[in-house]
CSV table of C-alpha atoms in Angstrom, one decimal:
chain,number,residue,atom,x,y,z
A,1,UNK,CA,-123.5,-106.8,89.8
A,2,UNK,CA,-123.4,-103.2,91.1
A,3,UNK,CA,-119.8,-103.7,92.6
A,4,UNK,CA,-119.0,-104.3,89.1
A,5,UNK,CA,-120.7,-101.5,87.3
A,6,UNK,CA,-118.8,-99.1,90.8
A,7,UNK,CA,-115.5,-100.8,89.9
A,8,UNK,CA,-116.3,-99.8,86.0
A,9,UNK,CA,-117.1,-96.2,86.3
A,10,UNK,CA,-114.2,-95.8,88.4
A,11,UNK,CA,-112.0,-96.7,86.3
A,12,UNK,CA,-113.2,-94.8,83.0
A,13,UNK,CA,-112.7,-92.0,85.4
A,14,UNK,CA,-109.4,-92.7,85.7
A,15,UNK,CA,-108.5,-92.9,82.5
A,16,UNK,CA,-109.8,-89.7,81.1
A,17,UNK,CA,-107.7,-88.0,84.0
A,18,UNK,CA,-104.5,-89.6,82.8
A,19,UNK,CA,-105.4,-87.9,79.1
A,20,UNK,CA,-105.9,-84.9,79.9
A,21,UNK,CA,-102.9,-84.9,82.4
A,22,UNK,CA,-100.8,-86.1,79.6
A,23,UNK,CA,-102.3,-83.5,76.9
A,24,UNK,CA,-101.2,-81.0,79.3
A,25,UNK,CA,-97.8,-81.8,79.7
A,26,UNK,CA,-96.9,-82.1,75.6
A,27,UNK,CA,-98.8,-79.0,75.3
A,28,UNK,CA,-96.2,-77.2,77.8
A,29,UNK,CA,-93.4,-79.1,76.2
A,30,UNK,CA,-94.4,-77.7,72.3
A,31,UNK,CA,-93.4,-74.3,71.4
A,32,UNK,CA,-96.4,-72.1,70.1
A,33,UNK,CA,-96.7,-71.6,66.8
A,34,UNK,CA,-97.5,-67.7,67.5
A,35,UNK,CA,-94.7,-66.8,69.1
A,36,UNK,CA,-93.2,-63.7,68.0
A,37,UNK,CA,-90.2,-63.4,65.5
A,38,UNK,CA,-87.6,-60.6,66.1
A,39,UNK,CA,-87.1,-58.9,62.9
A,40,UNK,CA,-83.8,-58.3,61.1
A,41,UNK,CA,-84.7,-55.2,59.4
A,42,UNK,CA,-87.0,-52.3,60.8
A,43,UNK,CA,-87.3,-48.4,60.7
A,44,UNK,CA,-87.7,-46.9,64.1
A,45,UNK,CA,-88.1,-43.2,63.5
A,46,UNK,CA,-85.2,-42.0,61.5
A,47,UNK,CA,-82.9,-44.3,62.6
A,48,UNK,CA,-83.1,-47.6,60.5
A,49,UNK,CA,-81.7,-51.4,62.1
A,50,UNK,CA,-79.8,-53.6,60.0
A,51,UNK,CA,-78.6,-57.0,62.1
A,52,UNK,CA,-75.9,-58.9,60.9
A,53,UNK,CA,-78.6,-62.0,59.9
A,54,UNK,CA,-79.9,-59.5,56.9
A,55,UNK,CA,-78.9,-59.8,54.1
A,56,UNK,CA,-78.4,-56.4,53.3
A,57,UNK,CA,-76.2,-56.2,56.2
A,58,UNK,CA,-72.6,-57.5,54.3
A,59,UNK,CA,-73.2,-54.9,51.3
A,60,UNK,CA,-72.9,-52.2,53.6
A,61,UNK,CA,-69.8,-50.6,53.5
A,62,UNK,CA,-68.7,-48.0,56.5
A,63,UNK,CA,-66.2,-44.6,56.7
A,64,UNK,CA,-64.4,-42.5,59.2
A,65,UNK,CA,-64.5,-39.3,58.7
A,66,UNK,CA,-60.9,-37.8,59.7
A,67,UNK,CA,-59.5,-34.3,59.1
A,68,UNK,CA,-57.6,-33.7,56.3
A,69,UNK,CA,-55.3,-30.8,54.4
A,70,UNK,CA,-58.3,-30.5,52.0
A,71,UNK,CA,-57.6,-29.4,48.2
A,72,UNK,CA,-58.6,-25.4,48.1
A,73,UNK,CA,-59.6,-26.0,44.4
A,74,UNK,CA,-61.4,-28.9,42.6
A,75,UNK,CA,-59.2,-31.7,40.5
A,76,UNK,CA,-57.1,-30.0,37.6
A,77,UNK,CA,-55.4,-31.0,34.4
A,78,UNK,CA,-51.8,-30.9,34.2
A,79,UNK,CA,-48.7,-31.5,32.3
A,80,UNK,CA,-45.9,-33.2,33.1
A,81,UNK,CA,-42.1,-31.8,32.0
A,82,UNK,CA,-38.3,-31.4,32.7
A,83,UNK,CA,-37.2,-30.0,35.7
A,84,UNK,CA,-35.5,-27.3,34.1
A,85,UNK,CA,-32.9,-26.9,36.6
A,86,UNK,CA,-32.0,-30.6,36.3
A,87,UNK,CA,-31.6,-30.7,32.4
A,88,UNK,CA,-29.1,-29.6,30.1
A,89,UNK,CA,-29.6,-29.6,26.2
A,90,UNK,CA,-25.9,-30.3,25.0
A,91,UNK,CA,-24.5,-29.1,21.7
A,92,UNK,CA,-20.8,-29.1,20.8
A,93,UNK,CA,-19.0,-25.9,21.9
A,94,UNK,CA,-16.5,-26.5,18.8
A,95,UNK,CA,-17.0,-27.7,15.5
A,96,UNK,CA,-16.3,-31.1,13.9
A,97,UNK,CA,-17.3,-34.6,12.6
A,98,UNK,CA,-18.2,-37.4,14.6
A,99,UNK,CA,-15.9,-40.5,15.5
A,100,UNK,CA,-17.9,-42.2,17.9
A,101,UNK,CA,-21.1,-44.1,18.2
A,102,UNK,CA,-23.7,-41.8,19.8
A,103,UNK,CA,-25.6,-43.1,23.0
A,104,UNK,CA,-28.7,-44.6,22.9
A,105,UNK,CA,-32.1,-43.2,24.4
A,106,UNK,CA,-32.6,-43.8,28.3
A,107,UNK,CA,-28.4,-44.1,28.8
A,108,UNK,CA,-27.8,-43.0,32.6
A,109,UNK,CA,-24.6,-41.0,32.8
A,110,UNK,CA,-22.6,-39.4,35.4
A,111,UNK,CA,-21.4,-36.0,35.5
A,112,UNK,CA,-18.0,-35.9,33.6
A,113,UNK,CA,-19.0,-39.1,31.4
A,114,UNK,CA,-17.8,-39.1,27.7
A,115,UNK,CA,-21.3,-38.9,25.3
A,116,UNK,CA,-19.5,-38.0,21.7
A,117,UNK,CA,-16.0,-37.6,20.0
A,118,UNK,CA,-15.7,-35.5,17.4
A,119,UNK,CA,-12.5,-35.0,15.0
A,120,UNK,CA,-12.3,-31.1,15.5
A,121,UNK,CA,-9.6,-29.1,13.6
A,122,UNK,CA,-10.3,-26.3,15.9
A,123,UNK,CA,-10.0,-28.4,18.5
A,124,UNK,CA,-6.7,-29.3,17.6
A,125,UNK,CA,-5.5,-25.6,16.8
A,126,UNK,CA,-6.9,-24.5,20.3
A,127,UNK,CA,-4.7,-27.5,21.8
A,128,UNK,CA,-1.6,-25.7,20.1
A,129,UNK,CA,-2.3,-22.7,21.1
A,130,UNK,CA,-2.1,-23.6,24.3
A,131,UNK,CA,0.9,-25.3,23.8
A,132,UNK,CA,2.6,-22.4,22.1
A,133,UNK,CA,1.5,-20.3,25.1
A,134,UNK,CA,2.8,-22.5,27.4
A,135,UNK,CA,6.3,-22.2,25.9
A,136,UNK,CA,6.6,-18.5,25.3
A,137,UNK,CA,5.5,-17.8,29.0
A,138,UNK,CA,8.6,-20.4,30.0
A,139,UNK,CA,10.6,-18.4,27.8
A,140,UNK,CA,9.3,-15.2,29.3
A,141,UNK,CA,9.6,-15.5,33.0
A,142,UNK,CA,13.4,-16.6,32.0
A,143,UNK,CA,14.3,-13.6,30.6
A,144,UNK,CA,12.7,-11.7,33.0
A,145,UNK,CA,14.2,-13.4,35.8
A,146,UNK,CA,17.5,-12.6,33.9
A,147,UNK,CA,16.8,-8.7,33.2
A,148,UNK,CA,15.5,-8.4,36.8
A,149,UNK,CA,19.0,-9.6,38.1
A,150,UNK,CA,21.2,-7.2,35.3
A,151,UNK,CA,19.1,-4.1,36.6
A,152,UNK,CA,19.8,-4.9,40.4
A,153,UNK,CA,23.1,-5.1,39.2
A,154,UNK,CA,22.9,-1.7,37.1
A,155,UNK,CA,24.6,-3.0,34.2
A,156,UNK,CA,21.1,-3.0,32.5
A,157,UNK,CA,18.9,-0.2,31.6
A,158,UNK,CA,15.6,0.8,33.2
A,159,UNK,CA,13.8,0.7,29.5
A,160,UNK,CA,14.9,-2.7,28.7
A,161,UNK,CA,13.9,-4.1,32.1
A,162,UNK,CA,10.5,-2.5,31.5
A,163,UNK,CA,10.7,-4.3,28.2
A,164,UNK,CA,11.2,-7.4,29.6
A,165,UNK,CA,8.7,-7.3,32.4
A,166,UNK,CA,6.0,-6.1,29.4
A,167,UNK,CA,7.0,-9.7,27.6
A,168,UNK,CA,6.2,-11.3,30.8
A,169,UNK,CA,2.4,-9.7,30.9
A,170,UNK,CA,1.8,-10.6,27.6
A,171,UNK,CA,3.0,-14.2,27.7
A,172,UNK,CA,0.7,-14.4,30.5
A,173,UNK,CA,-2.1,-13.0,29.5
A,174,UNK,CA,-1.7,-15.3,26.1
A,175,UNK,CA,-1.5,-18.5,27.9
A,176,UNK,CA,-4.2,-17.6,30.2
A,177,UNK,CA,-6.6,-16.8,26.9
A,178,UNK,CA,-5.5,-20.1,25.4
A,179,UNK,CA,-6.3,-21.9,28.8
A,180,UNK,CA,-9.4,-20.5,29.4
A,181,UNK,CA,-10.8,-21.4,25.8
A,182,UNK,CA,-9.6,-24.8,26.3
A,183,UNK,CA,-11.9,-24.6,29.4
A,184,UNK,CA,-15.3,-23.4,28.2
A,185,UNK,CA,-14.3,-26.6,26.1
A,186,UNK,CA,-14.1,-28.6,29.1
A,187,UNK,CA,-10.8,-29.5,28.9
A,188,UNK,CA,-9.0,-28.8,31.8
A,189,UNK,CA,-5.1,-27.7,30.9
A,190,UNK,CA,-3.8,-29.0,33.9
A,191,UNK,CA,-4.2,-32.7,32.8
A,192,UNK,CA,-4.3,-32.7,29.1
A,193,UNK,CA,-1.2,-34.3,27.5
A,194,UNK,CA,0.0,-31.9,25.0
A,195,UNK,CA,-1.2,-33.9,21.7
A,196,UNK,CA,-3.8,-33.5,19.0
A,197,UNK,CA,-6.7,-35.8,19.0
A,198,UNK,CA,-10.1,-36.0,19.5
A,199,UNK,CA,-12.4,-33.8,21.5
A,200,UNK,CA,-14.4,-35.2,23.9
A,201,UNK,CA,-17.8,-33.9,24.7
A,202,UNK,CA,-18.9,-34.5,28.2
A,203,UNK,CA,-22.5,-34.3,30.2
A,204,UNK,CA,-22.0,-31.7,33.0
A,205,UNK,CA,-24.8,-33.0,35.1
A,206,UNK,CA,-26.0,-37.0,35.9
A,207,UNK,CA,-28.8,-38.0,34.6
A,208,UNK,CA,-30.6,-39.5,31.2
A,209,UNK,CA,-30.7,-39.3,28.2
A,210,UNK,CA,-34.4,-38.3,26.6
A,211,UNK,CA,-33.7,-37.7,23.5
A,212,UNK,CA,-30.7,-37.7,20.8
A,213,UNK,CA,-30.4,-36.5,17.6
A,214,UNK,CA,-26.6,-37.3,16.7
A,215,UNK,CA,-26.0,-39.6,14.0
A,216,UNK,CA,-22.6,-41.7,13.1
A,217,UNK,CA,-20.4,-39.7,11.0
A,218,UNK,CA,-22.3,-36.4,11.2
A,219,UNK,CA,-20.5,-32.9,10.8
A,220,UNK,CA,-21.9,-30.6,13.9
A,221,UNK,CA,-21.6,-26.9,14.5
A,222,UNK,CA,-22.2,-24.8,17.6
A,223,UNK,CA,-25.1,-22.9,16.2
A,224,UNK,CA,-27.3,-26.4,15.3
A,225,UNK,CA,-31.0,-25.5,15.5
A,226,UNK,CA,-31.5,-28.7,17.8
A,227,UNK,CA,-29.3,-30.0,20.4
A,228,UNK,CA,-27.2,-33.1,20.2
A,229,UNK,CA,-28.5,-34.4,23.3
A,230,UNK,CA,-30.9,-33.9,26.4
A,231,UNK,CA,-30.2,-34.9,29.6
A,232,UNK,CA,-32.2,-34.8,32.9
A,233,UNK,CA,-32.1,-36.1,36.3
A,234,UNK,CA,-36.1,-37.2,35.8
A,235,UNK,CA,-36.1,-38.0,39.6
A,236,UNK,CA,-36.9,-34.1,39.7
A,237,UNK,CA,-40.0,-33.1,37.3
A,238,UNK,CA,-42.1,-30.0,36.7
A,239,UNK,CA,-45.6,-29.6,36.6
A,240,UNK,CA,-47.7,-27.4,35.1
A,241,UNK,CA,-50.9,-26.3,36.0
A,242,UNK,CA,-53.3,-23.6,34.9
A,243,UNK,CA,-55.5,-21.8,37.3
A,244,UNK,CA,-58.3,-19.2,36.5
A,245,UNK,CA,-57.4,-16.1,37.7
A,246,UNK,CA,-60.3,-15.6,39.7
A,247,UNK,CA,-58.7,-18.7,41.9
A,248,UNK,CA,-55.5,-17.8,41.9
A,249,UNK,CA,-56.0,-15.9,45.2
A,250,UNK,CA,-56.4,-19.0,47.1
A,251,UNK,CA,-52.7,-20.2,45.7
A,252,UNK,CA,-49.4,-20.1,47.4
A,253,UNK,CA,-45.8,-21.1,46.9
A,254,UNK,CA,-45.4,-23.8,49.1
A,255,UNK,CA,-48.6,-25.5,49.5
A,256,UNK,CA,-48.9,-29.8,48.9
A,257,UNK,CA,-50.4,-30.6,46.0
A,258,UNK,CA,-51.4,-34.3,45.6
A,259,UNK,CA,-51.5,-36.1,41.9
A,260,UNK,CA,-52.9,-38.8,40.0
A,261,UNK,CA,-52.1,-40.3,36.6
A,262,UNK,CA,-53.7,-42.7,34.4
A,263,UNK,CA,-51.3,-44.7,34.3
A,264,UNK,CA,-50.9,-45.7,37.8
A,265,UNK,CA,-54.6,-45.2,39.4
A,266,UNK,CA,-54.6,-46.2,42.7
A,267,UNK,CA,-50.9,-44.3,43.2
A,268,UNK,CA,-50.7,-40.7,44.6
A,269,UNK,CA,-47.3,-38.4,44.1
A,270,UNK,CA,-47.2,-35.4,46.8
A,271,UNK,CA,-45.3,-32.1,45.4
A,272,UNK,CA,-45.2,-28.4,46.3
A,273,UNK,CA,-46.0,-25.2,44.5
A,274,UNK,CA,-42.7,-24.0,43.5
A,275,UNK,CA,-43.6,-20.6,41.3
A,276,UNK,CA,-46.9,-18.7,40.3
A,277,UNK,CA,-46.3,-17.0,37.3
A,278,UNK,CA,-47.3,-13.2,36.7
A,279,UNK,CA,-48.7,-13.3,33.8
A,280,UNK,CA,-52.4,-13.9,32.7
A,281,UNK,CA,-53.4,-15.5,29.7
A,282,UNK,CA,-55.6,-13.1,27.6
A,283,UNK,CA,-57.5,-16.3,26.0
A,284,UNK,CA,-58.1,-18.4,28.6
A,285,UNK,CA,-58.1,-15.7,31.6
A,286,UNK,CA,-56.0,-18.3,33.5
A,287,UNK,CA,-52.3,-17.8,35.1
A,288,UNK,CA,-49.9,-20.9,35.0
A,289,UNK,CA,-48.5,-22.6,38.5
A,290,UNK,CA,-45.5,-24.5,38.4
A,291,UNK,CA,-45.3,-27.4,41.2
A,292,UNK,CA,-42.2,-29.6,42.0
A,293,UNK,CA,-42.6,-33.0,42.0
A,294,UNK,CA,-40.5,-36.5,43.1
A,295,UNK,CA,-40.2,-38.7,41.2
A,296,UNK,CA,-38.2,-41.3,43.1
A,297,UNK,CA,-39.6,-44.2,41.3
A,298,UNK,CA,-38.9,-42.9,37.8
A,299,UNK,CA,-43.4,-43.8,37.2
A,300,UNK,CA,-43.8,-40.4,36.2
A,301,UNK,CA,-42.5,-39.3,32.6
A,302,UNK,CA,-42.5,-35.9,30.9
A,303,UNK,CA,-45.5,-35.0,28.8
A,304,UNK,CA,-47.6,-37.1,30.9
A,305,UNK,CA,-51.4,-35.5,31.6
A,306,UNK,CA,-52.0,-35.5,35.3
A,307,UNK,CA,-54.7,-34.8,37.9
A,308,UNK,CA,-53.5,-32.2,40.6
A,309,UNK,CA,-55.0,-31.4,43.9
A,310,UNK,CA,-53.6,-27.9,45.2
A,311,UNK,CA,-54.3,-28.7,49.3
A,312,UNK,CA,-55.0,-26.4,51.9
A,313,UNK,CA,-51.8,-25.6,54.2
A,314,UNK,CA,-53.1,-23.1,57.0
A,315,UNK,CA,-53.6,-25.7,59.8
A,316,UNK,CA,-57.2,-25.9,59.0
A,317,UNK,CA,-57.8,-29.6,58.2
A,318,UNK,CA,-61.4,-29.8,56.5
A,319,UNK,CA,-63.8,-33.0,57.0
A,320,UNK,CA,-63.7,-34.9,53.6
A,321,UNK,CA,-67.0,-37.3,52.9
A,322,UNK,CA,-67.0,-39.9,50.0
A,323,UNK,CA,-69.8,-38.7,47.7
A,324,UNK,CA,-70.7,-42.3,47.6
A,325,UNK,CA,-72.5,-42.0,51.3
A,326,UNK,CA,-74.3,-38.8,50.0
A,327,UNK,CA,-77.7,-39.5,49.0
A,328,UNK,CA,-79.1,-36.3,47.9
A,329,UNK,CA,-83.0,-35.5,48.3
A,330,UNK,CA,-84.5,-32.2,46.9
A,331,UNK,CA,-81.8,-29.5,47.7
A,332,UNK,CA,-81.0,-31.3,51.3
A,333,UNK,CA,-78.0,-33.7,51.3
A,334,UNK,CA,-78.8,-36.9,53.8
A,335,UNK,CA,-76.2,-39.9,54.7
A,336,UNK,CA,-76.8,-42.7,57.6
A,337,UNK,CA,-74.4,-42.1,60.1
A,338,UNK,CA,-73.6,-45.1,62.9
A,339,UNK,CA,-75.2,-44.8,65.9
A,340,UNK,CA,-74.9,-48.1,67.9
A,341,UNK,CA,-74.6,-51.6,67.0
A,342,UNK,CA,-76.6,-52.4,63.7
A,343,UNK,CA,-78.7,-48.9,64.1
A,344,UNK,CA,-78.0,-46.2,61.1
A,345,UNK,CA,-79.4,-42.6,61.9
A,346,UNK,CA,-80.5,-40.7,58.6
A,347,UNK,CA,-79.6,-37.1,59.2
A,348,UNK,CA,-79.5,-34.1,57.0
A,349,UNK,CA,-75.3,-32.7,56.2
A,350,UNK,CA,-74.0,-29.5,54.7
A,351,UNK,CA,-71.6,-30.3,52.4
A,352,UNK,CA,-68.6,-27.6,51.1
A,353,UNK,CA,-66.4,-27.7,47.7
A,354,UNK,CA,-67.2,-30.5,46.1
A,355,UNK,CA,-64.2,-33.2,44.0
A,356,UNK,CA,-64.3,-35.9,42.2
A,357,UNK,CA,-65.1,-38.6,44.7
A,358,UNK,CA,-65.6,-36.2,47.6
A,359,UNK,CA,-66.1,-33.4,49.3
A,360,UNK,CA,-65.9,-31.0,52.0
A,361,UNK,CA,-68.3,-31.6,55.1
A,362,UNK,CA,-69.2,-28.0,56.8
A,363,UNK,CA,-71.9,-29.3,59.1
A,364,UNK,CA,-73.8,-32.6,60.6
A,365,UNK,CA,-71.2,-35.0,61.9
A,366,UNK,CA,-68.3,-34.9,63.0
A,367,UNK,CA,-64.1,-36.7,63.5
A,368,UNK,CA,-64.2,-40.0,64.2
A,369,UNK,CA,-68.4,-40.7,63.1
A,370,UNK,CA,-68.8,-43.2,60.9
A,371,UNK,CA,-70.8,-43.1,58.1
A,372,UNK,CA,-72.5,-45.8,55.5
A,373,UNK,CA,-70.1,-45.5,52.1
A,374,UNK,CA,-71.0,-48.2,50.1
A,375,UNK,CA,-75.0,-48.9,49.8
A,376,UNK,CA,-76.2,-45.6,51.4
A,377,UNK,CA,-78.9,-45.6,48.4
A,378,UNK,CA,-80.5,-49.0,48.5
A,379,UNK,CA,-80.7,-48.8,52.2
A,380,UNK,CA,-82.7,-45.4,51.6
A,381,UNK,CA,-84.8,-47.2,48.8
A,382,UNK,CA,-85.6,-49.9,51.2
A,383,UNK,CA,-86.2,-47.7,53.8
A,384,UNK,CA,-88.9,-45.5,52.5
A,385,UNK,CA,-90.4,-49.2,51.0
A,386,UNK,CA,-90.8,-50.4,54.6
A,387,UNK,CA,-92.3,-46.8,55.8
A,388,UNK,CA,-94.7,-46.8,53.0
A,389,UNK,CA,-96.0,-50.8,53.7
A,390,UNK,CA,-96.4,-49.8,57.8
């Protein structure tokens, strides 16, 4: 009986060893349920950590600050016209009715291309005149060449040789008045078949046309208040800006100037001050500035309104920072600048001249930092949240 009750006890013994050697090795195997969770989002001083597992972290858009020719003045209005030196406005040297059907708006011409024919009576007097010339200096240099050998032959007089030569001037200087008319015409003598007909009216320049006011059939005059055509090479435009004299110091022939349209946004045309006028507008106290301007692919129009950016051109690039990664506090200006992999410093800036969607960086960072652009604010807001709740 008591071997039993030894072998019984023994056992129960062994037993309670086996559970608590077995509780001991699935409590090893189980993770604690208080183990520490690292955080996706914390302040640590004034830098704040944003890993890519937050979701804040894809609305967080970054720039490189770079040097640029920044604009000496802020964003101006402008206007868009002809480049003077590439238009003509062309009327009809001569008068008479027209035989022809007038181009139509936005025509591209070559220089020398036929635009109207007119049925000129003048026109046709001038080409007889010339003609007329044209035979009486033929006649002429004969009968000098004839009086020149009788007086080497002294069976003519001195007087009538003199006469002769005198005939020869004038028939010269007639057909040379005829001709030159015939010119300012532009009709050259030297291929013009010798017959009436119609004058042609030709563009002196290539380019297009912008505006017409010739109709079928209508009777036109050199002294027309408006001009039959205009013609411009629009690859070439003017623009005009006004600056207040007390900028105009900062403004030189030669400097880039960058603009922007409405029309085409996201598109930027580059240009150069071409003249600075020298007069000041007594109302406005402003001073007009002419730029040049390409206009290669023909987007740009006359009379357009335009933004333009007069840029600095002294080899002193500025720092330009999108106002977007400003975020202004009292009368300090702060952004969050990159400092290492998900860490954001918040540091105080200087800022310069301020534009539309930037502006000059004096102090605080430097080329090549990066900066937070797009949700500089909400990562402030968020920031001072998490400050305030520690």
């Amino acid at each position: 009986m008591m071997r039993h009750l030894v072998w019984l006890l023994a056992s129960c013994v062994w037993l309670v060893g086996c559970d608590e050697s077995t509780s001991s090795v699935t409590q090893a195997q189980s993770p604690s349920e208080n183990a520490p969770t690292i955080p996706t989002f914390f302040a640590d001083g004034n830098d704040v950590v944003v890993t890519e597992q937050d979701s804040r972290h894809k609305h967080l858009g970054l720039y490189t600050l770079v040097y640029d020719d920044s604009p000496i003045l802020p964003p101006a209005s402008a206007t868009l016209a002809y480049d003077e030196s590439h238009t003509v406005r062309l009327t009809s040297p001569i008068s008479g009715r027209v035989i022809s059907t007038p181009l139509s708006l936005g025509a591209q011409l070559k220089k020398g291309d036929v635009v109207l024919q007119l049925d000129s009576p003048d026109f046709n007097d001038a080409l007889s005149a010339l003609e007329k010339a044209s035979a009486n200096q033929k006649l002429a240099k004969e009968s000098f060449a004839r009086a020149q050998r009788l007086f080497e032959a002294k069976v003519m007089s001195r007087k009538d040789y003199e006469q002769a030569q005198d005939g020869l001037v004038q028939a010269n200087s007639e057909f040379e008045r005829s001709r030159k008319f015939l010119e300012k015409l532009g009709v050259q003598a030297g291929g013009l078949s010798m017959q009436t007909g119609a004058f042609h009216l030709r563009t002196p320049i290539d380019g297009t046309i912008t505006e017409v006011t010739v109709n079928p059939g209508m009777e036109v005059r050199p002294d027309l208040a408006s001009p039959l055509y205009v013609i411009s090479n629009l690859g070439q435009l003017w623009l005009w800006v006004d600056i207040f004299e007390k900028d105009i110091a900062k403004v030189n022939v030669g400097q880039p100037i960058t603009v922007r349209v409405a029309s085409w946004p996201d598109y930027a045309f580059y240009g150069k001050v071409d003249f600075i006028s020298q007069v000041v507008n007594p109302q406005t106290r402003s001073i007009q500035v002419r730029c040049k301007l390409a206009n290669t692919d023909l987007k740009l129009l006359p009379s357009m309104h335009a933004q333009v950016s007069i840029r600095n051109s002294n080899e002193q690039p500025s720092l330009l920072i999108p106002l977007s990664a400003v975020v202004t506090e009292g009368e300090k200006h702060y952004v969050f600048s990159k400092v290492g992999d998900d860490r954001y410093r918040w540091q105080e800036v200087i800022l310069g001249m301020r534009f539309e969607t930037q502006a000059m960086l004096l102090a605080g960072l430097n080329k090549g930092d990066q900066v937070i652009s797009d949700g500089a604010l909400a990562l402030r807001r968020d920031m001072l949240l998490l400050n305030s709740a520690q």
